[in-house]
GROMACS .gro file of C-alpha atoms in nm:
model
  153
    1UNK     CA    1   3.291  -5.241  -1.099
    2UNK     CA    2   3.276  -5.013  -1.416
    3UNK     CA    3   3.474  -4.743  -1.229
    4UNK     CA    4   3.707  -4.953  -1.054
    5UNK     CA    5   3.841  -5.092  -1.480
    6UNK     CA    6   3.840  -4.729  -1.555
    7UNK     CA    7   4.068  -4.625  -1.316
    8UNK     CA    8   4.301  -4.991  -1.419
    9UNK     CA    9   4.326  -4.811  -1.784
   10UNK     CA   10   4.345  -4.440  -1.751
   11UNK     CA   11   4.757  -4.344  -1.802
   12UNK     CA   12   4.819  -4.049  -1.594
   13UNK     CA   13   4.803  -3.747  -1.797
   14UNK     CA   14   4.623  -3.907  -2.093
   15UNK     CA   15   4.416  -3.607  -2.236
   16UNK     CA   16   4.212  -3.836  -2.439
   17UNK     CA   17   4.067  -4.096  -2.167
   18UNK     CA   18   3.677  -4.060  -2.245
   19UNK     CA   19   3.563  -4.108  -1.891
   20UNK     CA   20   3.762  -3.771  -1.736
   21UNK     CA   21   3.711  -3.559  -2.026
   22UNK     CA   22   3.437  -3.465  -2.192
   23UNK     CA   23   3.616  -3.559  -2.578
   24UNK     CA   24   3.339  -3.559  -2.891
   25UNK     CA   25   3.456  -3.849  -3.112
   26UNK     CA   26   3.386  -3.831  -3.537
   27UNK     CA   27   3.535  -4.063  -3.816
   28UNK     CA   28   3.519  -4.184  -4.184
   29UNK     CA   29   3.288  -4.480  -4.247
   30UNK     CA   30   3.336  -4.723  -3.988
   31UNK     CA   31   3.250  -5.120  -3.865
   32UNK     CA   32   3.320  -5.329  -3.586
   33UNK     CA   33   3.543  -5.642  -3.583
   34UNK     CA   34   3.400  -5.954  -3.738
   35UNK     CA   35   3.243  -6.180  -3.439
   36UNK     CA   36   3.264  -5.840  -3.186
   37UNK     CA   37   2.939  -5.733  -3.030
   38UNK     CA   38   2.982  -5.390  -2.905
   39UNK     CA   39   2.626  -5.380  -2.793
   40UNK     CA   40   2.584  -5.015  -2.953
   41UNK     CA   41   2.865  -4.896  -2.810
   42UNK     CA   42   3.017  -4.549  -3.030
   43UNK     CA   43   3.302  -4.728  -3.226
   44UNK     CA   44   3.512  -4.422  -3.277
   45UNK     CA   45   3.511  -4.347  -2.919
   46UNK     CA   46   3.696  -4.688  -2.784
   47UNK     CA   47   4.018  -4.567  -2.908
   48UNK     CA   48   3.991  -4.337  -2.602
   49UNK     CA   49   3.882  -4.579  -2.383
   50UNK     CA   50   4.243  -4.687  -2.258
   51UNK     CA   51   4.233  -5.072  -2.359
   52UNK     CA   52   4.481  -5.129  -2.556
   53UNK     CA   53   4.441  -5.414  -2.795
   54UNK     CA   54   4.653  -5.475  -3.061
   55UNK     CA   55   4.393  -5.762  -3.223
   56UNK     CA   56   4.174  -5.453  -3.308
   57UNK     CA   57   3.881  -5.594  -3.115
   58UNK     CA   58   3.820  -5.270  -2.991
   59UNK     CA   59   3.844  -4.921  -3.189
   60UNK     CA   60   3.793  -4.775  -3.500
   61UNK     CA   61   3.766  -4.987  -3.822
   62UNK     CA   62   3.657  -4.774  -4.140
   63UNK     CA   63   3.409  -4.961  -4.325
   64UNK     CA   64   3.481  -4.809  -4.659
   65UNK     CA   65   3.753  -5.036  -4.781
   66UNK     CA   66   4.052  -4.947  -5.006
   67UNK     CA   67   3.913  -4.553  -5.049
   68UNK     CA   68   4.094  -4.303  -4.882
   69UNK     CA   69   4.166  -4.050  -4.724
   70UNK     CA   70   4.010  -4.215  -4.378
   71UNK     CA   71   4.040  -3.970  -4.067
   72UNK     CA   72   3.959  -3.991  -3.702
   73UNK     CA   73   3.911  -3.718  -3.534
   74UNK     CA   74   3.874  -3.618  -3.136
   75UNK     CA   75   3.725  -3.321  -3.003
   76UNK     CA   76   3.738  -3.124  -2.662
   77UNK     CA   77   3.493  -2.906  -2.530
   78UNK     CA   78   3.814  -2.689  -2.428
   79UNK     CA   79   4.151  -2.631  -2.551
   80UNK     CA   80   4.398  -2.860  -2.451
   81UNK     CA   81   4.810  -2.826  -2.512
   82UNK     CA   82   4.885  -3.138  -2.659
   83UNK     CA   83   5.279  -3.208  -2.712
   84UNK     CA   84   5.286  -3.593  -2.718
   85UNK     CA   85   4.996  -3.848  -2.915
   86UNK     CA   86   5.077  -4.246  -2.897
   87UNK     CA   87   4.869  -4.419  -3.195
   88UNK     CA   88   4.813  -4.791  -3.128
   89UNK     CA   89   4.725  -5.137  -3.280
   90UNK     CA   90   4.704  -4.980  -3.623
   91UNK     CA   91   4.782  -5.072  -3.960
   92UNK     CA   92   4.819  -4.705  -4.081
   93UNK     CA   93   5.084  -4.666  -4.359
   94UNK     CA   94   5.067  -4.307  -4.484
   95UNK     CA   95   4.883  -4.053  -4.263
   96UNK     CA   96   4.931  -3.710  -4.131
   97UNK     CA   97   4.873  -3.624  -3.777
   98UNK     CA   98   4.655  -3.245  -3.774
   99UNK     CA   99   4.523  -3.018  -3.450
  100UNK     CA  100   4.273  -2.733  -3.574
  101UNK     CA  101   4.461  -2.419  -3.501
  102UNK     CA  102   4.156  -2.209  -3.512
  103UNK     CA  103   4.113  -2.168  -3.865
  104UNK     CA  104   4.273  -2.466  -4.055
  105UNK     CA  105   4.420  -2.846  -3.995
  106UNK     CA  106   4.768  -2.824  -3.915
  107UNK     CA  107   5.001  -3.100  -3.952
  108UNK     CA  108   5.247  -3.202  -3.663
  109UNK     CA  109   5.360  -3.518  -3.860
  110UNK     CA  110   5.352  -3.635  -4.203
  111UNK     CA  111   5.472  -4.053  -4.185
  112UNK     CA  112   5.505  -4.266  -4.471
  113UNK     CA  113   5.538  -4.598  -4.528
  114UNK     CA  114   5.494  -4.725  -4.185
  115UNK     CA  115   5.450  -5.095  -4.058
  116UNK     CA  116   5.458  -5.026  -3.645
  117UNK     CA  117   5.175  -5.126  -3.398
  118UNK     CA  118   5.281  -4.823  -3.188
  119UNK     CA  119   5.346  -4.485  -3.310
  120UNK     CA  120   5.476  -4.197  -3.080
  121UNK     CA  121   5.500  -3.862  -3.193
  122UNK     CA  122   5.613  -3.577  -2.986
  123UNK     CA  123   5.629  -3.231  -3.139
  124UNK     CA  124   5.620  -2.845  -2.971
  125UNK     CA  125   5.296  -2.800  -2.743
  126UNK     CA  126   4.972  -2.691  -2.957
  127UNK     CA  127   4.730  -2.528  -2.779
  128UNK     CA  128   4.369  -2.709  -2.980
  129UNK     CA  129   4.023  -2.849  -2.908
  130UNK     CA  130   4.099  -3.089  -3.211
  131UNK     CA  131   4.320  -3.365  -3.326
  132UNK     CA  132   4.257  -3.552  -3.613
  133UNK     CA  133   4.464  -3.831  -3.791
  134UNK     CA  134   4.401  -3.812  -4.175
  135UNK     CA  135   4.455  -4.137  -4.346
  136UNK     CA  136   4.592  -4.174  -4.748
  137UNK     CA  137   4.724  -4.541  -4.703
  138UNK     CA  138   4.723  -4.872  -4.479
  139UNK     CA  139   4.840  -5.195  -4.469
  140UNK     CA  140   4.571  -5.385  -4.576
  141UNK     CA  141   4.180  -5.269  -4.722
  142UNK     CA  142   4.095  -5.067  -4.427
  143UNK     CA  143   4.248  -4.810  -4.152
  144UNK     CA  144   4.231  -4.970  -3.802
  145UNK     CA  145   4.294  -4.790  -3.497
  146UNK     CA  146   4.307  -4.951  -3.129
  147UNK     CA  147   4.382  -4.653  -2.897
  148UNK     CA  148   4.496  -4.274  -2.892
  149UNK     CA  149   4.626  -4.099  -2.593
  150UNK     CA  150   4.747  -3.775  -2.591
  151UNK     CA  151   4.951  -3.619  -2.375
  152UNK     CA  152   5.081  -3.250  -2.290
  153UNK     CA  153   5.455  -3.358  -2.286
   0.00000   0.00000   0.00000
């Protein structure tokens, strides 16, 4: 049953589905949902999971409330080339989306002031074994993330 849901939410291509590839998961303080039992499940790691929920019943909640910066950060045992990253059911306002280029945190994106559920940013292939999204502001005490996928194109 478990493998038949996991093939119902992996997106073709999505580099960041947990179950196919072997992705290392870190993050600022974080919490669950009030009244959501994740039964020790890794928090940061269901925003790779493929569910998308919007209601942030699933995915990463930092637990350290109106201090920033926040970050999330996933992490492949390989390199992957990474050209496309969808960030859902957030409340993100000011962040900057970073791969490691070997030696430092480079920034692909740089958004302020945003109020979308579903952010899309496409950018020139990097070639990285780490994405991270570095949080300075949200809409509301705490960064909440549902889902990342990313994608080569």
């Amino acid at each position: 049953e478990i493998d038949s849901l996991n093939k119902l939410r992996k997106k073709p291509g999505n580099l960041a589905f947990w179950v196919d590839n072997d992705i290392r998961m870190t993050a600022s303080g974080w919490t669950h949902a009030p009244g959501i039992a994740y039964h020790g499940y890794d928090v940061p790691r269901m925003v790779a999971n493929g569910n998308i929920d919007e209601d942030a019943k699933e995915g990463w909640i930092d637990s350290s409330a109106g201090k920033f910066p926040d970050w999330i950060e996933l992490a492949w045992q390989q390199k992957q080339k990474i050209g496309k990253v969808l960030i859902l059911g957030t409340n993100i306002k000011d962040y900057d989306l970073q791969y490691w280029n070997g030696s430092e945190w480079a920034t692909v994106a740089s958004i302020k002031g945003s109020s979308k559920k579903m952010l899309v940013h496409n950018f020139g292939p990097a070639s990285t074994d780490k994405l991270r999204v570095w949080i300075t502001d949200a809409n509301g005490p705490q960064s909440i993330i549902s889902e990342i996928e990313c994608y080569e194109h």
